[in-house]
Amino acid sequence: MDRLVITGGNRLEGQIPISGAKNAALPLMCAGLLSSDSLVLSNLPQLADIRTLSDLLGGHGAELKVERDGGPLNGGRTLSITTKDITSTVAPYDIVRKMRASILVLGPLLAREGEATVSLPGGCAIGNRPIDLHLKGFQEMGAEIELKEGYVRAHAPGGRLEGGTVHFPMVSVGATENILMAATLARGTTVIENAAREPEISDLANCLNKMGARVTGIGSETLTVEGVDRLHGGEHDVMPDRIEAGSYAAAAAITNGQIELTGDNLKQVLTGSYDVLKEAGLGFEQTDRGLMCWLKSDHIQGINVVTQPYPGFPTDMQAQVMALMTLCDGASVITETIFENRFMHVPELARMGADITVHGNTATVRGVKKLLGAPVMATDLRASMSLVLAGLAAEGETYVNRIYHLDRGYEALVEKLTACGAKIIREKADGV
């Protein structure tokens, strides 16, 4: 098993290209199951989750072909997905257990074939993330649902879903994406109420429209989808990763450095994190290539922040901002409202000298003068990045173990940070 070795205390300065968003790329890839024509996705990141989903799609009959591979530092990868025929409507446990987003094949399979059998999903252990909203949505569209032996078995009587009104009692990104894809091929019109508004959903809706779908209300809490008989192929650029952008902005601040994030519309992409990071003391300036980020003063400012659905502060940035706050001037209060078990990075940050007290879903972070390098263990994807950030600022060496979590969401992390002056290497750590 690999680990990262970080020698802290180096000021980061340089450019970091922001990769395509994992959370946009995964549903976009699943949309490739909706058409017998080719869907070509560019700016696709090379991540463990992308490889896992590629294996899953291949099992359903999709042919995946890399058309261009510029690498993470030069435009990313372009992938063609062609699913002439669905050869299997079963998504097996061995693949689905590795990644929660695998549940997103349920909607496309059910829409195109009228049936699907998908294993209950796995993923990071950051809290209870049930799929009941997905299933209730499909039932509102006429599907018959059965849970048996760890699998969801879904069937559309007559072979096709029916349009209807799907109201979510709470905002769910995954459920919105699943129902949105399924509704494109349903008979009649589907209205999705209290839909999630994350930019990744807008990215998906725009791609579906390029494929011939009829989706309106994009970016709002009410999506209207007029079903069509078939979708054709299309070409689409995956949006930049807003969590990666926010993470590297935090890296600039925690090392008192200056990093130019390169990519399109990054200020807009950072909605939700932008104001929080500015309050913490970051400066931002738009450039011809993207967005320059730096710490405006000698001190990180303490803040009070609450995670919320988009356009609020994203839960996927909570751990990184907490790492930043460990060195703040004064104290900070961070409240997590999305997942009930997303403070698992706190004990690891404490091993490095952080002063953090947790009461329920609220963490109080009192800034310390310095962090000290230590062996730490990653527990989930975003917690992993918080430990990397802490290691970049700490005195001495930090050993971040179980970095397979990082491989799921940060493309070429070592290469990008090294290019900005970080002392970070990846090495084997047998037995860890």
mmCIF file of C-alpha atoms in Angstrom, residues 11-170:
data_model
loop_
_atom_site.group_PDB
_atom_site.id
_atom_site.type_symbol
_atom_site.label_atom_id
_atom_site.label_comp_id
_atom_site.label_asym_id
_atom_site.label_seq_id
_atom_site.Cartn_x
_atom_site.Cartn_y
_atom_site.Cartn_z
ATOM 1 C CA ARG A 11 6.034 28.124 0.254
ATOM 2 C CA LEU A 12 4.057 27.024 -2.795
ATOM 3 C CA GLU A 13 4.271 29.142 -5.911
ATOM 4 C CA GLY A 14 3.362 28.336 -9.501
ATOM 5 C CA GLN A 15 0.497 27.092 -11.652
ATOM 6 C CA ILE A 16 -1.899 24.201 -11.093
ATOM 7 C CA PRO A 17 -4.261 23.168 -13.902
ATOM 8 C CA ILE A 18 -7.688 22.203 -12.540
ATOM 9 C CA SER A 19 -8.848 18.847 -13.832
ATOM 10 C CA GLY A 20 -12.314 17.903 -14.942
ATOM 11 C CA ALA A 21 -14.716 17.371 -12.057
ATOM 12 C CA LYS A 22 -15.050 13.810 -10.828
ATOM 13 C CA ASN A 23 -18.563 14.510 -9.564
ATOM 14 C CA ALA A 24 -19.555 15.751 -13.015
ATOM 15 C CA ALA A 25 -17.689 13.110 -15.005
ATOM 16 C CA LEU A 26 -19.296 10.099 -13.317
ATOM 17 C CA PRO A 27 -22.956 10.904 -14.141
ATOM 18 C CA LEU A 28 -21.893 12.092 -17.608
ATOM 19 C CA MET A 29 -20.316 8.703 -18.249
ATOM 20 C CA CYS A 30 -23.501 6.972 -17.105
ATOM 21 C CA ALA A 31 -25.429 9.079 -19.615
ATOM 22 C CA GLY A 32 -23.535 7.162 -22.288
ATOM 23 C CA LEU A 33 -25.858 4.214 -21.578
ATOM 24 C CA LEU A 34 -28.884 6.220 -22.751
ATOM 25 C CA SER A 35 -27.963 6.207 -26.444
ATOM 26 C CA SER A 36 -26.765 3.701 -29.023
ATOM 27 C CA ASP A 37 -24.624 6.486 -30.520
ATOM 28 C CA SER A 38 -21.286 7.747 -29.218
ATOM 29 C CA LEU A 39 -20.970 10.229 -26.370
ATOM 30 C CA VAL A 40 -17.559 11.926 -26.435
ATOM 31 C CA LEU A 41 -16.402 13.486 -23.158
ATOM 32 C CA SER A 42 -13.323 15.705 -23.024
ATOM 33 C CA ASN A 43 -11.391 17.038 -20.009
ATOM 34 C CA LEU A 44 -12.034 13.712 -18.275
ATOM 35 C CA PRO A 45 -9.831 13.196 -15.189
ATOM 36 C CA GLN A 46 -7.814 10.020 -14.725
ATOM 37 C CA LEU A 47 -8.964 8.756 -11.340
ATOM 38 C CA ALA A 48 -9.662 5.462 -9.630
ATOM 39 C CA ASP A 49 -13.416 6.165 -9.643
ATOM 40 C CA ILE A 50 -13.329 6.808 -13.401
ATOM 41 C CA ARG A 51 -11.613 3.465 -13.950
ATOM 42 C CA THR A 52 -14.116 1.691 -11.704
ATOM 43 C CA LEU A 53 -17.086 3.161 -13.564
ATOM 44 C CA SER A 54 -15.454 2.357 -16.906
ATOM 45 C CA ASP A 55 -15.318 -1.308 -15.862
ATOM 46 C CA LEU A 56 -18.962 -1.179 -14.817
ATOM 47 C CA LEU A 57 -20.114 0.434 -18.079
ATOM 48 C CA GLY A 58 -18.142 -2.126 -20.061
ATOM 49 C CA GLY A 59 -20.075 -4.856 -18.294
ATOM 50 C CA HIS A 60 -23.307 -3.318 -19.586
ATOM 51 C CA GLY A 61 -22.096 -3.379 -23.180
ATOM 52 C CA ALA A 62 -20.453 0.029 -23.512
ATOM 53 C CA GLU A 63 -17.353 0.329 -25.657
ATOM 54 C CA LEU A 64 -14.959 2.898 -24.202
ATOM 55 C CA LYS A 65 -12.185 4.324 -26.337
ATOM 56 C CA VAL A 66 -9.610 6.972 -25.450
ATOM 57 C CA GLU A 67 -9.492 9.417 -28.369
ATOM 58 C CA ARG A 68 -6.928 11.809 -26.889
ATOM 59 C CA ASP A 69 -4.808 11.805 -23.749
ATOM 60 C CA GLY A 70 -3.153 15.108 -23.024
ATOM 61 C CA GLY A 71 -2.569 14.176 -19.404
ATOM 62 C CA PRO A 72 -3.597 16.145 -16.302
ATOM 63 C CA LEU A 73 -1.191 18.987 -17.055
ATOM 64 C CA ASN A 74 -2.253 19.406 -20.685
ATOM 65 C CA GLY A 75 -5.980 19.198 -21.259
ATOM 66 C CA GLY A 76 -6.892 15.872 -19.750
ATOM 67 C CA ARG A 77 -8.362 12.879 -21.540
ATOM 68 C CA THR A 78 -11.054 12.584 -24.218
ATOM 69 C CA LEU A 79 -13.140 9.426 -23.987
ATOM 70 C CA SER A 80 -15.719 8.040 -26.401
ATOM 71 C CA ILE A 81 -18.512 5.897 -24.936
ATOM 72 C CA THR A 82 -20.594 3.858 -27.384
ATOM 73 C CA THR A 83 -23.346 1.545 -26.133
ATOM 74 C CA LYS A 84 -24.948 0.094 -29.267
ATOM 75 C CA ASP A 85 -26.731 -2.535 -27.192
ATOM 76 C CA ILE A 86 -27.208 -3.077 -23.481
ATOM 77 C CA THR A 87 -25.751 -6.549 -23.014
ATOM 78 C CA SER A 88 -26.529 -6.789 -19.287
ATOM 79 C CA THR A 89 -28.870 -4.903 -16.965
ATOM 80 C CA VAL A 90 -27.111 -6.220 -13.845
ATOM 81 C CA ALA A 91 -24.586 -4.060 -11.965
ATOM 82 C CA PRO A 92 -22.728 -6.562 -9.748
ATOM 83 C CA TYR A 93 -21.676 -6.163 -6.142
ATOM 84 C CA ASP A 94 -17.962 -6.678 -6.853
ATOM 85 C CA ILE A 95 -17.814 -3.396 -8.782
ATOM 86 C CA VAL A 96 -20.596 -1.331 -7.212
ATOM 87 C CA ARG A 97 -19.250 -1.840 -3.682
ATOM 88 C CA LYS A 98 -16.142 0.175 -4.598
ATOM 89 C CA MET A 99 -17.968 3.376 -5.430
ATOM 90 C CA ARG A 100 -21.274 4.872 -4.400
ATOM 91 C CA ALA A 101 -21.784 6.676 -7.721
ATOM 92 C CA SER A 102 -22.343 3.296 -9.369
ATOM 93 C CA ILE A 103 -26.003 3.616 -8.390
ATOM 94 C CA LEU A 104 -26.257 6.162 -11.223
ATOM 95 C CA VAL A 105 -26.459 3.370 -13.811
ATOM 96 C CA LEU A 106 -29.888 2.475 -12.406
ATOM 97 C CA GLY A 107 -31.737 5.341 -14.106
ATOM 98 C CA PRO A 108 -30.215 4.921 -17.586
ATOM 99 C CA LEU A 109 -30.646 1.128 -17.573
ATOM 100 C CA LEU A 110 -34.233 1.361 -16.391
ATOM 101 C CA ALA A 111 -35.021 4.086 -18.936
ATOM 102 C CA ARG A 112 -33.510 2.313 -21.931
ATOM 103 C CA GLU A 113 -34.271 -1.339 -21.149
ATOM 104 C CA GLY A 114 -37.237 -1.127 -18.782
ATOM 105 C CA GLU A 115 -35.397 -3.092 -16.105
ATOM 106 C CA ALA A 116 -32.272 -2.991 -13.975
ATOM 107 C CA THR A 117 -30.705 -4.951 -11.132
ATOM 108 C CA VAL A 118 -28.088 -2.930 -9.244
ATOM 109 C CA SER A 119 -26.193 -3.824 -6.090
ATOM 110 C CA LEU A 120 -26.613 -1.500 -3.142
ATOM 111 C CA PRO A 121 -23.652 0.913 -3.342
ATOM 112 C CA GLY A 122 -20.476 1.393 -1.317
ATOM 113 C CA GLY A 123 -18.027 4.315 -1.104
ATOM 114 C CA CYS A 124 -16.464 6.428 1.650
ATOM 115 C CA ALA A 125 -17.539 5.792 5.243
ATOM 116 C CA ILE A 126 -18.572 9.383 5.924
ATOM 117 C CA GLY A 127 -22.108 8.674 7.023
ATOM 118 C CA ASN A 128 -25.428 7.171 6.135
ATOM 119 C CA ARG A 129 -26.342 7.941 2.528
ATOM 120 C CA PRO A 130 -29.473 5.927 1.741
ATOM 121 C CA ILE A 131 -30.859 5.629 -1.775
ATOM 122 C CA ASP A 132 -34.508 5.748 -0.758
ATOM 123 C CA LEU A 133 -35.017 9.062 -2.584
ATOM 124 C CA HIS A 134 -33.819 7.465 -5.816
ATOM 125 C CA LEU A 135 -36.197 4.551 -5.429
ATOM 126 C CA LYS A 136 -39.223 6.651 -4.475
ATOM 127 C CA GLY A 137 -38.565 8.813 -7.511
ATOM 128 C CA PHE A 138 -38.572 5.814 -9.830
ATOM 129 C CA GLN A 139 -41.770 4.569 -8.220
ATOM 130 C CA GLU A 140 -43.387 7.940 -8.978
ATOM 131 C CA MET A 141 -42.504 7.205 -12.603
ATOM 132 C CA GLY A 142 -44.261 3.851 -12.525
ATOM 133 C CA ALA A 143 -41.363 1.540 -11.691
ATOM 134 C CA GLU A 144 -41.836 -1.505 -9.512
ATOM 135 C CA ILE A 145 -39.006 -1.791 -6.969
ATOM 136 C CA GLU A 146 -37.837 -4.798 -4.987
ATOM 137 C CA LEU A 147 -34.921 -5.010 -2.577
ATOM 138 C CA LYS A 148 -33.592 -8.548 -2.430
ATOM 139 C CA GLU A 149 -30.285 -10.079 -1.355
ATOM 140 C CA GLY A 150 -28.450 -6.749 -1.386
ATOM 141 C CA TYR A 151 -29.716 -5.724 -4.815
ATOM 142 C CA VAL A 152 -32.224 -3.212 -6.132
ATOM 143 C CA ARG A 153 -34.435 -4.856 -8.720
ATOM 144 C CA ALA A 154 -36.389 -2.323 -10.762
ATOM 145 C CA HIS A 155 -38.937 -2.980 -13.504
ATOM 146 C CA ALA A 156 -41.024 -0.652 -15.667
ATOM 147 C CA PRO A 157 -44.321 -2.314 -16.609
ATOM 148 C CA GLY A 158 -44.784 -2.045 -20.352
ATOM 149 C CA GLY A 159 -41.043 -1.564 -20.772
ATOM 150 C CA ARG A 160 -41.004 2.216 -20.346
ATOM 151 C CA LEU A 161 -41.126 4.663 -17.465
ATOM 152 C CA GLU A 162 -43.957 7.168 -17.274
ATOM 153 C CA GLY A 163 -43.569 10.895 -16.730
ATOM 154 C CA GLY A 164 -44.820 12.287 -13.440
ATOM 155 C CA THR A 165 -44.065 14.674 -10.625
ATOM 156 C CA VAL A 166 -41.128 13.687 -8.436
ATOM 157 C CA HIS A 167 -40.840 15.758 -5.269
ATOM 158 C CA PHE A 168 -37.790 15.281 -3.090
ATOM 159 C CA PRO A 169 -38.451 15.963 0.613
ATOM 160 C CA MET A 170 -34.772 16.807 0.950
#
